[in-house]
mmCIF file of C-alpha atoms in Angstrom:
data_model
loop_
_atom_site.group_PDB
_atom_site.id
_atom_site.type_symbol
_atom_site.label_atom_id
_atom_site.label_comp_id
_atom_site.label_asym_id
_atom_site.label_seq_id
_atom_site.Cartn_x
_atom_site.Cartn_y
_atom_site.Cartn_z
ATOM 1 C CA UNK A 1 -43.437 -14.897 -40.571
ATOM 2 C CA UNK A 2 -43.056 -13.176 -43.917
ATOM 3 C CA UNK A 3 -39.944 -11.243 -44.910
ATOM 4 C CA UNK A 4 -41.586 -7.864 -44.405
ATOM 5 C CA UNK A 5 -42.614 -8.671 -40.849
ATOM 6 C CA UNK A 6 -39.235 -10.208 -40.136
ATOM 7 C CA UNK A 7 -37.478 -7.051 -41.324
ATOM 8 C CA UNK A 8 -39.330 -5.030 -38.689
ATOM 9 C CA UNK A 9 -38.816 -7.568 -35.883
ATOM 10 C CA UNK A 10 -37.918 -5.727 -32.665
ATOM 11 C CA UNK A 11 -38.050 -8.602 -30.158
ATOM 12 C CA UNK A 12 -37.244 -12.293 -30.393
ATOM 13 C CA UNK A 13 -36.858 -15.198 -27.955
ATOM 14 C CA UNK A 14 -34.241 -17.846 -28.800
ATOM 15 C CA UNK A 15 -33.767 -21.199 -27.059
ATOM 16 C CA UNK A 16 -30.326 -22.686 -26.461
ATOM 17 C CA UNK A 17 -29.477 -26.142 -25.107
ATOM 18 C CA UNK A 18 -28.686 -25.791 -21.403
ATOM 19 C CA UNK A 19 -25.452 -27.586 -20.420
ATOM 20 C CA UNK A 20 -24.717 -25.820 -17.116
ATOM 21 C CA UNK A 21 -28.007 -25.880 -15.181
ATOM 22 C CA UNK A 22 -29.291 -29.359 -14.302
ATOM 23 C CA UNK A 23 -32.752 -28.023 -13.525
ATOM 24 C CA UNK A 24 -33.411 -26.666 -17.008
ATOM 25 C CA UNK A 25 -33.038 -28.283 -20.424
ATOM 26 C CA UNK A 26 -32.893 -25.029 -22.399
ATOM 27 C CA UNK A 27 -31.969 -21.417 -21.849
ATOM 28 C CA UNK A 28 -34.146 -18.759 -23.387
ATOM 29 C CA UNK A 29 -32.578 -15.510 -24.541
ATOM 30 C CA UNK A 30 -34.745 -12.472 -25.257
ATOM 31 C CA UNK A 31 -33.382 -10.120 -27.876
ATOM 32 C CA UNK A 32 -34.777 -6.632 -28.185
ATOM 33 C CA UNK A 33 -33.868 -3.680 -30.314
ATOM 34 C CA UNK A 34 -35.754 -0.575 -31.508
ATOM 35 C CA UNK A 35 -36.615 -0.083 -35.151
ATOM 36 C CA UNK A 36 -34.128 2.001 -37.058
ATOM 37 C CA UNK A 37 -33.846 3.355 -40.553
ATOM 38 C CA UNK A 38 -31.255 0.743 -41.422
ATOM 39 C CA UNK A 39 -32.015 -2.081 -43.776
ATOM 40 C CA UNK A 40 -31.973 -4.624 -40.944
ATOM 41 C CA UNK A 41 -33.459 -2.941 -37.840
ATOM 42 C CA UNK A 42 -34.072 -4.245 -34.334
ATOM 43 C CA UNK A 43 -33.593 -7.844 -33.295
ATOM 44 C CA UNK A 44 -33.701 -8.995 -36.894
ATOM 45 C CA UNK A 45 -30.122 -7.803 -37.358
ATOM 46 C CA UNK A 46 -29.034 -10.364 -34.761
ATOM 47 C CA UNK A 47 -31.217 -13.223 -35.882
ATOM 48 C CA UNK A 48 -30.263 -12.966 -39.541
ATOM 49 C CA UNK A 49 -26.559 -12.435 -38.934
ATOM 50 C CA UNK A 50 -24.153 -14.994 -40.429
ATOM 51 C CA UNK A 51 -22.700 -15.778 -37.001
ATOM 52 C CA UNK A 52 -25.764 -15.062 -34.881
ATOM 53 C CA UNK A 53 -25.430 -18.143 -32.627
ATOM 54 C CA UNK A 54 -21.818 -17.416 -31.644
ATOM 55 C CA UNK A 55 -22.477 -13.691 -31.230
ATOM 56 C CA UNK A 56 -25.382 -14.326 -28.880
ATOM 57 C CA UNK A 57 -23.427 -16.996 -27.005
ATOM 58 C CA UNK A 58 -20.596 -14.498 -26.469
ATOM 59 C CA UNK A 59 -23.078 -11.973 -25.110
ATOM 60 C CA UNK A 60 -24.382 -14.605 -22.687
ATOM 61 C CA UNK A 61 -20.887 -15.184 -21.344
ATOM 62 C CA UNK A 62 -19.967 -11.510 -21.051
ATOM 63 C CA UNK A 63 -23.250 -10.631 -19.341
ATOM 64 C CA UNK A 64 -22.933 -13.462 -16.817
ATOM 65 C CA UNK A 65 -25.907 -15.494 -18.069
ATOM 66 C CA UNK A 66 -23.558 -18.408 -18.718
ATOM 67 C CA UNK A 67 -22.223 -18.986 -15.203
ATOM 68 C CA UNK A 68 -19.406 -21.377 -16.115
ATOM 69 C CA UNK A 69 -17.472 -18.783 -18.089
ATOM 70 C CA UNK A 70 -16.832 -15.084 -18.439
ATOM 71 C CA UNK A 71 -15.713 -12.139 -16.306
ATOM 72 C CA UNK A 72 -18.967 -11.959 -14.331
ATOM 73 C CA UNK A 73 -18.324 -15.323 -12.682
ATOM 74 C CA UNK A 74 -14.673 -14.434 -12.028
ATOM 75 C CA UNK A 75 -15.689 -11.153 -10.389
ATOM 76 C CA UNK A 76 -18.288 -12.840 -8.180
ATOM 77 C CA UNK A 77 -15.819 -15.518 -7.052
ATOM 78 C CA UNK A 78 -13.138 -12.902 -6.320
ATOM 79 C CA UNK A 79 -15.622 -10.907 -4.242
ATOM 80 C CA UNK A 80 -16.672 -14.053 -2.373
ATOM 81 C CA UNK A 81 -13.049 -14.875 -1.517
ATOM 82 C CA UNK A 82 -12.501 -11.320 -0.314
ATOM 83 C CA UNK A 83 -15.579 -11.487 1.916
ATOM 84 C CA UNK A 84 -14.333 -14.779 3.374
ATOM 85 C CA UNK A 85 -10.992 -13.112 4.167
ATOM 86 C CA UNK A 86 -12.836 -10.255 5.849
ATOM 87 C CA UNK A 87 -14.724 -12.779 7.962
ATOM 88 C CA UNK A 88 -11.476 -14.507 8.967
ATOM 89 C CA UNK A 89 -9.898 -11.182 9.860
ATOM 90 C CA UNK A 90 -12.983 -10.193 11.837
ATOM 91 C CA UNK A 91 -12.918 -13.461 13.778
ATOM 92 C CA UNK A 92 -9.219 -13.062 14.567
ATOM 93 C CA UNK A 93 -9.789 -9.482 15.665
ATOM 94 C CA UNK A 94 -12.631 -10.492 17.983
ATOM 95 C CA UNK A 95 -10.441 -13.189 19.527
ATOM 96 C CA UNK A 96 -7.661 -10.665 20.037
ATOM 97 C CA UNK A 97 -10.056 -8.163 21.652
ATOM 98 C CA UNK A 98 -11.212 -10.823 24.120
ATOM 99 C CA UNK A 99 -7.689 -12.009 24.874
ATOM 100 C CA UNK A 100 -8.280 -15.433 23.309
ATOM 101 C CA UNK A 101 -5.562 -15.206 20.676
ATOM 102 C CA UNK A 102 -1.913 -16.087 21.258
ATOM 103 C CA UNK A 103 0.156 -13.299 19.691
ATOM 104 C CA UNK A 104 3.554 -14.736 20.661
ATOM 105 C CA UNK A 105 4.143 -16.202 17.209
ATOM 106 C CA UNK A 106 4.087 -12.709 15.713
ATOM 107 C CA UNK A 107 7.449 -12.031 17.349
ATOM 108 C CA UNK A 108 9.117 -15.317 16.374
ATOM 109 C CA UNK A 109 11.543 -15.736 13.484
ATOM 110 C CA UNK A 110 10.108 -16.529 10.082
ATOM 111 C CA UNK A 111 10.886 -16.335 6.364
ATOM 112 C CA UNK A 112 9.996 -13.095 4.598
ATOM 113 C CA UNK A 113 10.007 -12.024 0.974
ATOM 114 C CA UNK A 114 10.489 -8.658 -0.696
ATOM 115 C CA UNK A 115 10.440 -7.293 -4.223
ATOM 116 C CA UNK A 116 13.902 -7.134 -5.798
ATOM 117 C CA UNK A 117 14.056 -4.259 -8.279
ATOM 118 C CA UNK A 118 17.291 -5.580 -9.761
ATOM 119 C CA UNK A 119 15.817 -8.958 -10.765
ATOM 120 C CA UNK A 120 12.193 -7.877 -11.184
ATOM 121 C CA UNK A 121 10.789 -10.609 -8.937
ATOM 122 C CA UNK A 122 9.996 -11.443 -5.328
ATOM 123 C CA UNK A 123 12.807 -13.101 -3.348
ATOM 124 C CA UNK A 124 13.421 -14.310 0.190
ATOM 125 C CA UNK A 125 15.095 -11.682 2.372
ATOM 126 C CA UNK A 126 18.636 -12.873 3.012
ATOM 127 C CA UNK A 127 18.690 -15.254 0.026
ATOM 128 C CA UNK A 128 22.074 -13.762 -0.913
ATOM 129 C CA UNK A 129 23.510 -15.519 2.170
ATOM 130 C CA UNK A 130 22.723 -19.018 0.884
ATOM 131 C CA UNK A 131 26.383 -19.602 0.068
ATOM 132 C CA UNK A 132 27.274 -19.593 3.786
ATOM 133 C CA UNK A 133 25.333 -22.644 5.008
ATOM 134 C CA UNK A 134 22.713 -23.305 2.289
ATOM 135 C CA UNK A 135 19.975 -21.862 4.491
ATOM 136 C CA UNK A 136 17.822 -18.798 4.011
ATOM 137 C CA UNK A 137 18.000 -16.785 7.259
ATOM 138 C CA UNK A 138 14.859 -16.104 9.238
ATOM 139 C CA UNK A 139 13.942 -12.736 10.717
ATOM 140 C CA UNK A 140 11.693 -11.350 13.411
ATOM 141 C CA UNK A 141 9.604 -8.229 12.724
ATOM 142 C CA UNK A 142 12.014 -6.311 14.979
ATOM 143 C CA UNK A 143 14.984 -7.451 12.868
ATOM 144 C CA UNK A 144 13.240 -6.311 9.692
ATOM 145 C CA UNK A 145 12.598 -2.894 11.224
ATOM 146 C CA UNK A 146 16.306 -2.661 12.162
ATOM 147 C CA UNK A 147 17.246 -3.594 8.601
ATOM 148 C CA UNK A 148 14.963 -0.905 7.167
ATOM 149 C CA UNK A 149 16.387 1.720 9.535
ATOM 150 C CA UNK A 150 19.938 0.780 8.525
ATOM 151 C CA UNK A 151 19.117 1.040 4.810
ATOM 152 C CA UNK A 152 17.399 4.389 5.305
ATOM 153 C CA UNK A 153 20.326 5.872 7.224
ATOM 154 C CA UNK A 154 22.856 4.466 4.749
ATOM 155 C CA UNK A 155 21.089 5.878 1.693
ATOM 156 C CA UNK A 156 19.696 9.148 3.018
ATOM 157 C CA UNK A 157 21.776 10.379 5.968
ATOM 158 C CA UNK A 158 25.236 8.846 6.080
ATOM 159 C CA UNK A 159 25.684 9.193 2.310
ATOM 160 C CA UNK A 160 24.457 11.611 -0.330
ATOM 161 C CA UNK A 161 21.851 10.154 -2.737
ATOM 162 C CA UNK A 162 23.462 9.400 -6.101
ATOM 163 C CA UNK A 163 22.114 9.269 -9.631
ATOM 164 C CA UNK A 164 24.198 7.232 -12.038
ATOM 165 C CA UNK A 165 25.156 8.914 -15.299
ATOM 166 C CA UNK A 166 27.159 7.278 -18.106
ATOM 167 C CA UNK A 167 30.848 8.021 -17.683
ATOM 168 C CA UNK A 168 30.403 9.314 -14.127
ATOM 169 C CA UNK A 169 32.068 7.230 -11.370
ATOM 170 C CA UNK A 170 30.199 6.363 -8.193
ATOM 171 C CA UNK A 171 31.142 8.215 -5.035
ATOM 172 C CA UNK A 172 32.229 5.662 -2.399
ATOM 173 C CA UNK A 173 29.548 5.040 0.216
ATOM 174 C CA UNK A 174 30.284 3.936 3.764
ATOM 175 C CA UNK A 175 28.776 3.244 7.183
ATOM 176 C CA UNK A 176 30.356 5.462 9.857
ATOM 177 C CA UNK A 177 30.923 4.324 13.427
ATOM 178 C CA UNK A 178 27.973 5.032 15.686
ATOM 179 C CA UNK A 179 27.285 5.550 19.379
ATOM 180 C CA UNK A 180 24.080 3.695 20.134
ATOM 181 C CA UNK A 181 21.950 2.422 22.977
ATOM 182 C CA UNK A 182 22.546 -1.330 23.329
ATOM 183 C CA UNK A 183 20.625 -4.018 25.157
ATOM 184 C CA UNK A 184 22.390 -7.253 26.064
ATOM 185 C CA UNK A 185 20.447 -10.234 24.674
ATOM 186 C CA UNK A 186 22.890 -13.101 25.347
ATOM 187 C CA UNK A 187 26.192 -13.692 27.124
ATOM 188 C CA UNK A 188 28.760 -16.489 27.044
ATOM 189 C CA UNK A 189 32.267 -17.296 28.214
ATOM 190 C CA UNK A 190 33.963 -15.627 25.259
ATOM 191 C CA UNK A 191 31.546 -12.995 23.974
ATOM 192 C CA UNK A 192 28.071 -11.572 24.246
ATOM 193 C CA UNK A 193 25.385 -10.330 21.886
ATOM 194 C CA UNK A 194 23.433 -7.098 22.060
ATOM 195 C CA UNK A 195 20.884 -5.370 19.872
ATOM 196 C CA UNK A 196 20.566 -1.773 18.750
ATOM 197 C CA UNK A 197 18.390 0.232 16.385
ATOM 198 C CA UNK A 198 20.377 -1.075 13.407
ATOM 199 C CA UNK A 199 20.713 -4.789 14.219
ATOM 200 C CA UNK A 200 22.698 -7.300 16.259
ATOM 201 C CA UNK A 201 25.977 -6.291 17.900
ATOM 202 C CA UNK A 202 28.950 -8.524 18.781
ATOM 203 C CA UNK A 203 30.149 -7.806 22.320
ATOM 204 C CA UNK A 204 33.803 -8.882 22.839
ATOM 205 C CA UNK A 205 34.974 -10.596 26.012
ATOM 206 C CA UNK A 206 36.865 -7.486 27.100
ATOM 207 C CA UNK A 207 33.670 -5.448 27.017
ATOM 208 C CA UNK A 208 31.897 -8.054 29.146
ATOM 209 C CA UNK A 209 34.747 -7.806 31.668
ATOM 210 C CA UNK A 210 34.301 -4.050 31.769
ATOM 211 C CA UNK A 211 30.553 -4.397 32.283
ATOM 212 C CA UNK A 212 31.090 -6.966 35.027
ATOM 213 C CA UNK A 213 32.673 -4.237 37.162
ATOM 214 C CA UNK A 214 30.216 -1.579 36.086
ATOM 215 C CA UNK A 215 26.831 -2.976 36.952
ATOM 216 C CA UNK A 216 26.933 -6.417 35.313
ATOM 217 C CA UNK A 217 26.146 -7.815 31.864
ATOM 218 C CA UNK A 218 23.066 -9.945 32.391
ATOM 219 C CA UNK A 219 20.402 -10.188 29.706
ATOM 220 C CA UNK A 220 18.515 -6.918 29.540
ATOM 221 C CA UNK A 221 21.466 -4.740 30.612
ATOM 222 C CA UNK A 222 21.420 -1.335 28.906
ATOM 223 C CA UNK A 223 24.491 0.639 27.882
ATOM 224 C CA UNK A 224 25.708 3.245 25.421
ATOM 225 C CA UNK A 225 28.639 2.172 23.285
ATOM 226 C CA UNK A 226 30.590 3.008 20.146
ATOM 227 C CA UNK A 227 30.017 0.371 17.509
ATOM 228 C CA UNK A 228 31.574 -0.263 14.111
ATOM 229 C CA UNK A 229 29.948 -1.882 11.085
ATOM 230 C CA UNK A 230 31.297 -5.354 10.184
ATOM 231 C CA UNK A 231 29.527 -6.533 6.990
ATOM 232 C CA UNK A 232 29.693 -10.201 6.081
ATOM 233 C CA UNK A 233 29.858 -11.387 9.685
ATOM 234 C CA UNK A 234 27.152 -13.146 11.666
ATOM 235 C CA UNK A 235 26.585 -9.950 13.632
ATOM 236 C CA UNK A 236 26.720 -6.798 11.478
ATOM 237 C CA UNK A 237 28.032 -4.584 14.268
ATOM 238 C CA UNK A 238 30.796 -4.860 16.888
ATOM 239 C CA UNK A 239 31.505 -2.872 20.050
ATOM 240 C CA UNK A 240 34.815 -1.026 19.612
ATOM 241 C CA UNK A 241 37.708 -1.418 22.042
ATOM 242 C CA UNK A 242 37.073 0.822 25.059
ATOM 243 C CA UNK A 243 33.816 1.683 23.337
ATOM 244 C CA UNK A 244 31.471 1.670 26.330
ATOM 245 C CA UNK A 245 30.521 5.271 27.029
ATOM 246 C CA UNK A 246 27.812 4.878 29.641
ATOM 247 C CA UNK A 247 26.177 2.129 31.689
ATOM 248 C CA UNK A 248 22.705 2.805 32.947
ATOM 249 C CA UNK A 249 23.417 0.933 36.161
ATOM 250 C CA UNK A 250 25.437 4.025 37.134
ATOM 251 C CA UNK A 251 22.155 5.776 37.808
ATOM 252 C CA UNK A 252 21.107 3.062 40.246
ATOM 253 C CA UNK A 253 24.202 3.040 42.488
ATOM 254 C CA UNK A 254 25.316 -0.479 41.565
ATOM 255 C CA UNK A 255 28.919 0.149 40.504
ATOM 256 C CA UNK A 256 31.135 -2.132 42.604
ATOM 257 C CA UNK A 257 34.194 0.100 42.357
ATOM 258 C CA UNK A 258 32.568 3.437 43.260
ATOM 259 C CA UNK A 259 29.991 2.676 45.924
#
């Protein structure tokens, strides 16, 4: 091909050694470009470039022709993984619809993580309690919901939102005593445990004695009581002395002293 013809070359086929497809020894690349008024129009500008081989190889990778490298392969693999996840979710959903799946484990305690804005990284929820027994506490989904409700009430209802300004002191924030619906979850010789919308509640022995004569204190017993926040303890709340305000057994005629 003479120089004049080469200068007006608009299409060219180049062969590259094939190192990623066992079925083919070479890869052919077709270059095409329209004639222009520039000194080196069309495909000739590529072929006669000083770094033509590397430029064309880079185009192969970016366009996905070279499967082993480049964003095209990464995008295809990511899409494949996502489709596999969809299939797993679909299978689990079908099992759940037909009653074949055991959902009990969803309510069991487990480790959870959350994003910590102060440190700029993900951390286990409750990791700040490691100093107590060198264990990260586990939570149920219900406990996490209680924790979220407590944080929301603390920041938005019980206290005024604050914006820190240099030289301006913080206004003290607190958790006021509450009257909440409690459900007894465990009882013992010396104390019991209940739960409320904001977490676990310590039930003193004196309260259990009171409940014993007002309908009982078996697991599942419902009552209204005044509770106080006790941070740093195993149970974040505690029933106050003489704090029981209502026992729902009253509505059923089970009080031993009145009926």
